[in-house]
XYZ file of C-alpha atoms in Angstrom:
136
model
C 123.746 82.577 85.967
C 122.218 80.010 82.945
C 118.803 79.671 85.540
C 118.797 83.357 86.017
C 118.951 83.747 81.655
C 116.128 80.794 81.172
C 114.140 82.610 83.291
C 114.414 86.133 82.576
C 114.503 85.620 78.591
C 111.105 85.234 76.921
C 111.437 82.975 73.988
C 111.185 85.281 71.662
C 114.651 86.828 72.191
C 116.103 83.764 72.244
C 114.820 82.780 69.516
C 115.968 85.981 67.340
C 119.299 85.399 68.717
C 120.069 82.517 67.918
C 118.504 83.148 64.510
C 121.043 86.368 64.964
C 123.715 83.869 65.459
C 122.777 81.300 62.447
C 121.248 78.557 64.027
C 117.517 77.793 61.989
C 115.915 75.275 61.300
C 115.251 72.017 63.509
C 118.473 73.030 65.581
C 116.638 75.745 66.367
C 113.392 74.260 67.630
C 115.690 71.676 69.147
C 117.267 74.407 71.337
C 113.937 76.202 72.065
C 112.214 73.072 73.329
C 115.665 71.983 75.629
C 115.570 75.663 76.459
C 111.831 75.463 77.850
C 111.685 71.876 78.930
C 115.061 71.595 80.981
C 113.598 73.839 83.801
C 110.003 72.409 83.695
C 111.360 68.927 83.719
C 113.531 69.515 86.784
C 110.221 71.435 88.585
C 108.387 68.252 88.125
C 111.145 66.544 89.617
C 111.466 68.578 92.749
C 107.187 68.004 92.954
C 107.218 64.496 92.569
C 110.207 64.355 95.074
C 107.893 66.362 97.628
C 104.681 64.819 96.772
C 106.400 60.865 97.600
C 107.434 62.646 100.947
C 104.210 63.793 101.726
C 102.970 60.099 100.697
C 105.675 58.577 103.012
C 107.496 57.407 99.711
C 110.359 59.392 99.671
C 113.571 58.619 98.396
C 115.824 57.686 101.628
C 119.568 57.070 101.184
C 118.993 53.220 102.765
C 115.872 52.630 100.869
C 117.680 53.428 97.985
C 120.691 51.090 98.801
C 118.062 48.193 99.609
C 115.721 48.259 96.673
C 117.347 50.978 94.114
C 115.212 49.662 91.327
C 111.667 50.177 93.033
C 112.929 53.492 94.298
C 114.264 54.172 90.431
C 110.471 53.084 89.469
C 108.639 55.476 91.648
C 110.572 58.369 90.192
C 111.209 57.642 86.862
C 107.341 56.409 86.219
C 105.405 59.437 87.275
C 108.554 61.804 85.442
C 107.581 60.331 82.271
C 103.689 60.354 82.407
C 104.243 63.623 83.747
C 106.564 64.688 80.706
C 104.312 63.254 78.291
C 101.639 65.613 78.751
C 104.457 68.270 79.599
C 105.426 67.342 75.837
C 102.105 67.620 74.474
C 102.077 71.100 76.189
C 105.231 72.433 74.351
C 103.866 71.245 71.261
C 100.844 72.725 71.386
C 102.695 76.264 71.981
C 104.941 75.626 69.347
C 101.920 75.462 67.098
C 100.322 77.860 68.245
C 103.774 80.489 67.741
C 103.993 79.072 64.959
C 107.362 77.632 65.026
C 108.424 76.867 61.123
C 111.969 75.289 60.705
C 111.190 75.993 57.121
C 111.164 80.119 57.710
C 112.851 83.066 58.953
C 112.056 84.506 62.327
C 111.235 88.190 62.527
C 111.715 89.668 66.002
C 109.907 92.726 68.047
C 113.296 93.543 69.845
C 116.217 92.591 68.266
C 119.339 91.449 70.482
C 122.275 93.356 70.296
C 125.013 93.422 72.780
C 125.814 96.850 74.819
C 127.777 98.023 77.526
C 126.961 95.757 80.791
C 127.140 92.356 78.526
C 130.915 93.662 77.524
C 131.095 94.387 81.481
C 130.071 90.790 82.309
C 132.362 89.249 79.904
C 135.381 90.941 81.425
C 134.681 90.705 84.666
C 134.504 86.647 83.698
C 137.515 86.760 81.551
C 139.628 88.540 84.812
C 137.918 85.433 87.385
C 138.438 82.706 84.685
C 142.425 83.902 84.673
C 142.748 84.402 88.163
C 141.517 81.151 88.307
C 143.532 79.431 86.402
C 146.632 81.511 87.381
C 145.924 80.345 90.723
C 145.477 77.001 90.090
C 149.074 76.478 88.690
């Protein structure tokens, strides 16, 4: 459910709700960069990953048990030049929206809660206590 809300949100109405809900300044531009990187960072992950398989590299369960720190090295190297220019990237946007902890957002469409996010809520409420009624 969270992967199908960072994707179907634009940033925009995530932004104006959580403005909605208070949160400004740096907290806010912390959240919006999480929000955006979380999902790219785990993308380059997965291509990296697929990329050392096609190279014959791949991560392989005795590999890993043999030599975990040169298998940590080919992951965690090309992750972070990767995520340095990734960074750069998100920056660059941030700019360019122009991203002020300093001011107030102003929003297109402003969020509001209606009828099917009250209908969600329940319906997790009722499986959350069935859950735990079950689980006693």
């Amino acid at each position: 459910m969270v992967s199908a809300l960072v994707v179907l949100l634009p940033m925009g109405q995530v932004m104006a709700a959580l403005d909605g809900l208070g949160v400004r300044g740096t907290a806010m531009i912390v959240a919006i960069v999480v929000y955006r990187y979380v999902p790219t960072l785990l993308g380059e992950i997965r291509l990296i990953g697929s990329v050392a398989r096609l190279r014959r590299t791949g991560p392989a369960w005795r590999v890993w048990l043999t030599r975990p720190l040169a298998q940590a090295e080919r992951l965690v190297v090309p992750v972070l030049m990767r995520s340095a220019r990734i960074a750069d990237e998100l920056s660059a946007v941030a700019v360019c929206k122009g991203m002020d902890p300093d001011r107030r957002r102003t929003a297109l469409i402003e969020p509001r809660l209606g009828a099917a996010d009250a209908l969600v809520v329940a319906a997790t409420a009722v499986v959350i206590g069935l859950a735990v009624r079950i689980g006693r």
